[in-house]
Amino acid sequence: MSSTTISQSRALTADPRRAGPRLQRLAACLGVCLLLGACSNADLYSQLSERQANELIAALQSAGIMADKRSKDSRAWTVRVGQADFVRAIDTLRSEGLPRDDFESLGRVFRKEGFVSTPLEERARLIYGLSQELSNTLSSIDGVVVARVHLAVPERDPLADRPRSASASVMVKHRPGVDMSQHIGQIKALVVNSVEGLSYDHVTVSLFAAQDFTRNAAQPPVAQPMATGVAPAGLALGAGGVALGAAVAAAFGVLGGLRRRSRRDAR
């Protein structure tokens, strides 16, 4: 500790009447610092489309987490939340399957390029494109959070007595409380009718319920109007607000004690 700081501390102790204004300034500075720390935001996801950013903000606000979006060029968007809500925001979005993946279409997979593809490359692209199309279709079903389709299509052997059958494995992660078991038959039929040589018995569907992180969440906050590229004025302070109130209360408590001591000494 420096000699200047030691002398100031002794001066405050020796004359409590001088401590009042100094502690008031100290409490004000402490309050401003904690307020700025509580209001600081952390980038949650970036390089998002505006549709993806709006989906994230809607899901977070439904879980009681305040969020805002920003963009420099109205193309790539960044979603931000308060530092105190960062972990809960990640868990909430994970349970909702957000941000959603951009699936490839067969048209994009087989777009014309300068090089001639080999038959093996064309087959691999076809299997990949079918998997992406089916995953995208299943993900659009109400109640589905994430869907993935993995295809195993063996190469045809003209010398084989019996051609090997194709197979498919489907993973569906659904919202808590949604019964997807009644749709297993429909999911299998959709996959079977989309892949040549695939039989109904060679399709496996696995269902998984997403964890509900919003069960004990606070009431959704009032939505704030947002302008393009401008953060809302009101942000959730979270735990930082509690720390701010406690620190300011403690500072003014010390100030009140010193004032009472000053009055007793004056008597």
Coordinates of C-alpha atoms in Angstrom, one line a residue:
M1 CA 0.0 0.0 0.0
S2 CA 1.4 3.5 -0.9
S3 CA 2.1 6.2 1.6
T4 CA -0.6 8.4 0.1
T5 CA -3.3 5.8 0.6
I6 CA -2.1 5.1 4.2
S7 CA -2.3 8.9 5.0
Q8 CA -5.7 9.2 3.5
S9 CA -7.0 6.2 5.5
R10 CA -5.6 7.7 8.7
A11 CA -7.2 11.0 7.9
L12 CA -10.6 9.4 7.5
T13 CA -10.2 7.5 10.8
A14 CA -9.0 10.6 12.7
D15 CA -11.8 12.9 11.5
P16 CA -15.1 11.1 10.8
R17 CA -16.7 14.4 9.6
R18 CA -14.4 14.4 6.6
A19 CA -15.3 10.9 5.7
G20 CA -18.9 11.7 4.7
P21 CA -18.3 13.4 1.3
R22 CA -15.4 11.1 0.5
L23 CA -17.5 8.0 1.1
Q24 CA -20.4 9.5 -0.9
R25 CA -18.0 9.8 -3.8
L26 CA -16.7 6.3 -3.2
A27 CA -20.2 4.8 -3.1
A28 CA -21.1 6.7 -6.3
C29 CA -18.0 5.4 -8.2
L30 CA -18.6 1.9 -6.9
G31 CA -22.2 2.0 -8.0
V32 CA -21.3 3.2 -11.5
C33 CA -18.6 0.5 -11.9
L34 CA -20.8 -2.3 -10.8
L35 CA -23.7 -1.0 -13.0
L36 CA -21.4 -1.0 -16.0
G37 CA -20.2 -4.5 -15.2
A38 CA -23.8 -5.8 -14.7
C39 CA -25.0 -4.2 -18.0
S40 CA -22.1 -5.6 -20.1
N41 CA -23.2 -8.1 -22.8
A42 CA -21.5 -11.1 -24.2
D43 CA -21.7 -12.3 -27.8
L44 CA -23.7 -15.5 -27.9
Y45 CA -23.7 -16.3 -31.6
S46 CA -22.5 -14.4 -34.6
Q47 CA -22.7 -14.6 -38.4
L48 CA -26.4 -15.4 -38.2
S49 CA -29.2 -14.5 -40.7
E50 CA -31.9 -12.2 -39.4
R51 CA -34.3 -15.1 -39.3
Q52 CA -31.9 -17.1 -37.1
A53 CA -31.3 -14.2 -34.8
N54 CA -35.0 -13.6 -34.3
E55 CA -35.6 -17.3 -33.5
L56 CA -32.8 -17.1 -30.9
I57 CA -34.2 -13.9 -29.3
A58 CA -37.7 -15.3 -29.2
A59 CA -36.6 -18.5 -27.5
L60 CA -34.5 -16.7 -25.0
Q61 CA -37.2 -14.2 -24.1
S62 CA -39.7 -17.0 -23.6
A63 CA -37.2 -18.5 -21.1
G64 CA -37.0 -15.2 -19.2
I65 CA -33.6 -14.2 -20.7
M66 CA -33.2 -10.7 -22.2
A67 CA -31.3 -10.6 -25.4
D68 CA -30.6 -8.2 -28.3
K69 CA -29.2 -8.4 -31.8
R70 CA -26.8 -6.2 -33.7
S71 CA -25.5 -6.0 -37.3
K72 CA -23.1 -3.8 -39.1
D73 CA -24.4 -4.6 -42.6
S74 CA -27.9 -6.0 -42.0
R75 CA -26.6 -9.4 -43.3
A76 CA -24.6 -11.0 -40.6
W77 CA -26.3 -10.7 -37.2
T78 CA -24.9 -11.2 -33.7
V79 CA -27.1 -12.1 -30.7
R80 CA -25.9 -11.0 -27.2
V81 CA -27.0 -11.6 -23.7
G82 CA -25.9 -10.4 -20.3
Q83 CA -22.8 -11.9 -18.7
A84 CA -24.9 -13.4 -15.8
D85 CA -27.3 -15.1 -18.3
F86 CA -24.7 -16.5 -20.7
V87 CA -24.6 -20.1 -19.4
R88 CA -28.4 -20.4 -19.0
A89 CA -28.8 -19.0 -22.5
I90 CA -26.5 -21.6 -24.0
D91 CA -28.4 -24.4 -22.2
T92 CA -31.8 -23.0 -23.3
L93 CA -30.8 -22.7 -27.0
R94 CA -29.3 -26.2 -26.9
S95 CA -32.5 -27.7 -25.6
E96 CA -34.4 -25.9 -28.4
G97 CA -32.0 -27.1 -31.1
L98 CA -31.0 -23.5 -32.0
P99 CA -29.6 -22.1 -34.1
R100 CA -30.9 -24.5 -36.7
D101 CA -28.5 -25.9 -39.2
D102 CA -28.6 -24.9 -42.8
F103 CA -29.3 -28.1 -44.7
E104 CA -28.0 -28.7 -48.2
S105 CA -30.4 -29.4 -51.0
L106 CA -29.8 -31.8 -53.9
G107 CA -29.7 -28.8 -56.2
R108 CA -26.8 -27.3 -54.3
V109 CA -25.0 -30.6 -53.9
F110 CA -25.1 -31.3 -57.7
R111 CA -24.5 -27.7 -58.9
K112 CA -22.4 -27.5 -62.0
E113 CA -18.7 -27.0 -61.5
G114 CA -15.7 -26.8 -63.7
F115 CA -14.4 -30.4 -63.0
V116 CA -16.0 -33.6 -64.1
S117 CA -17.0 -35.8 -61.1
T118 CA -16.2 -39.5 -60.9
P119 CA -19.0 -42.0 -60.4
L120 CA -17.9 -42.5 -56.8
E121 CA -18.1 -38.8 -56.1
E122 CA -21.5 -38.6 -57.7
R123 CA -22.8 -41.5 -55.6
A124 CA -21.4 -39.9 -52.4
R125 CA -23.1 -36.6 -53.3
L126 CA -26.4 -38.4 -53.9
I127 CA -26.3 -40.1 -50.5
Y128 CA -25.3 -36.9 -48.7
G129 CA -27.9 -34.9 -50.5
L130 CA -30.7 -37.4 -49.7
S131 CA -29.6 -37.4 -46.0
Q132 CA -29.7 -33.6 -45.9
E133 CA -33.1 -33.4 -47.6
L134 CA -34.7 -36.0 -45.2
S135 CA -33.1 -34.3 -42.2
N136 CA -34.6 -31.0 -43.2
T137 CA -38.0 -32.5 -43.8
L138 CA -38.1 -34.2 -40.4
S139 CA -36.9 -31.1 -38.6
S140 CA -39.9 -29.2 -39.9
I141 CA -42.4 -31.5 -38.1
D142 CA -44.1 -29.9 -35.1
G143 CA -42.4 -30.9 -31.9
V144 CA -39.1 -31.9 -33.4
V145 CA -36.1 -30.0 -32.2
V146 CA -33.3 -31.8 -34.2
A147 CA -33.5 -34.6 -36.8
R148 CA -30.7 -36.5 -38.5
V149 CA -30.9 -39.2 -41.1
H150 CA -27.9 -41.5 -41.8
L151 CA -28.1 -43.6 -44.9
A152 CA -26.0 -46.7 -45.8
V153 CA -26.5 -47.5 -49.5
P154 CA -24.2 -50.3 -50.7
E155 CA -22.8 -50.2 -54.1
R156 CA -24.6 -52.5 -56.5
D157 CA -22.6 -55.6 -57.6
P158 CA -23.9 -57.1 -60.8
L159 CA -22.3 -60.5 -60.0
A160 CA -23.9 -60.9 -56.7
D161 CA -26.8 -63.4 -56.3
R162 CA -28.8 -61.1 -54.1
P163 CA -28.2 -57.3 -53.9
R164 CA -27.4 -56.0 -50.5
S165 CA -30.2 -54.0 -48.9
A166 CA -29.8 -50.3 -48.0
S167 CA -30.4 -49.2 -44.4
A168 CA -31.2 -46.0 -42.6
S169 CA -30.9 -44.7 -39.1
V170 CA -33.0 -41.8 -37.9
M171 CA -32.4 -39.7 -34.8
V172 CA -35.2 -37.4 -33.6
K173 CA -34.8 -35.1 -30.7
H174 CA -38.2 -33.7 -29.7
R175 CA -39.6 -31.2 -27.2
P176 CA -40.3 -32.4 -23.7
G177 CA -43.9 -33.6 -23.2
V178 CA -44.4 -34.3 -26.9
D179 CA -45.2 -38.0 -27.8
M180 CA -43.4 -38.7 -31.0
S181 CA -43.8 -42.5 -30.7
Q182 CA -47.1 -42.4 -32.5
H183 CA -45.3 -40.9 -35.6
I184 CA -42.6 -43.6 -35.9
G185 CA -44.5 -45.4 -38.7
Q186 CA -44.9 -42.2 -40.6
I187 CA -41.3 -41.3 -40.2
K188 CA -40.2 -44.8 -41.5
A189 CA -42.6 -44.5 -44.5
L190 CA -41.2 -41.1 -45.4
V191 CA -37.6 -42.4 -45.4
V192 CA -38.4 -45.7 -47.2
N193 CA -40.2 -43.9 -50.0
S194 CA -37.3 -41.5 -50.5
V195 CA -34.5 -44.0 -50.9
E196 CA -34.4 -46.5 -53.7
G197 CA -33.9 -50.1 -52.5
L198 CA -34.7 -49.4 -48.9
S199 CA -37.2 -51.6 -47.0
Y200 CA -39.3 -50.7 -44.1
D201 CA -37.6 -53.3 -41.8
H202 CA -34.2 -51.7 -42.4
V203 CA -35.1 -48.3 -41.0
T204 CA -34.4 -47.6 -37.3
V205 CA -35.9 -44.6 -35.6
S206 CA -34.5 -43.4 -32.2
L207 CA -36.4 -40.8 -30.2
F208 CA -34.8 -38.6 -27.5
A209 CA -36.6 -36.0 -25.4
A210 CA -34.8 -32.7 -25.0
Q211 CA -34.0 -31.4 -21.5
D212 CA -36.4 -28.7 -20.3
F213 CA -34.3 -25.7 -19.2
T214 CA -37.3 -23.4 -19.1
R215 CA -39.2 -25.2 -16.4
N216 CA -37.9 -23.0 -13.5
A217 CA -37.3 -19.9 -15.6
A218 CA -38.6 -16.5 -14.6
Q219 CA -41.6 -14.9 -16.3
P220 CA -40.8 -13.7 -19.8
P221 CA -39.7 -10.1 -19.9
V222 CA -41.6 -7.4 -21.7
A223 CA -40.3 -7.2 -25.3
Q224 CA -38.4 -4.1 -26.1
P225 CA -38.7 -2.5 -29.6
M226 CA -35.4 -2.9 -31.5
A227 CA -34.0 -0.8 -34.3
T228 CA -31.6 -2.2 -36.8
G229 CA -28.1 -2.4 -35.3
V230 CA -29.2 -0.8 -32.1
A231 CA -29.4 -2.6 -28.7
P232 CA -32.4 -2.1 -26.5
A233 CA -32.1 0.3 -23.6
G234 CA -33.4 -2.1 -21.0
L235 CA -31.2 -5.1 -20.3
A236 CA -31.6 -7.7 -17.6
L237 CA -29.1 -7.1 -14.8
G238 CA -29.3 -10.6 -13.4
A239 CA -26.9 -11.3 -10.6
G240 CA -25.0 -8.1 -11.3
G241 CA -28.0 -6.0 -10.1
V242 CA -28.1 -7.9 -6.8
A243 CA -24.3 -7.3 -6.3
L244 CA -24.8 -3.6 -7.1
G245 CA -27.5 -3.1 -4.5
A246 CA -25.6 -5.0 -1.8
A247 CA -22.4 -3.0 -2.5
V248 CA -24.2 0.4 -2.4
A249 CA -26.1 -0.5 0.7
A250 CA -22.9 -1.5 2.4
A251 CA -21.2 1.7 1.4
F252 CA -24.0 3.9 2.7
G253 CA -24.2 1.8 5.9
V254 CA -20.6 2.6 6.6
L255 CA -21.3 6.3 5.8
G256 CA -24.2 6.3 8.3
G257 CA -22.0 4.8 11.0
L258 CA -19.3 7.4 10.6
R259 CA -21.9 10.2 10.7
R260 CA -23.3 8.9 14.0
R261 CA -19.8 8.7 15.4
S262 CA -19.2 12.3 14.3
R263 CA -22.3 13.5 16.1
R264 CA -21.2 11.7 19.3
D265 CA -17.8 13.3 19.2
A266 CA -19.3 16.7 18.6
R267 CA -21.3 16.4 21.8

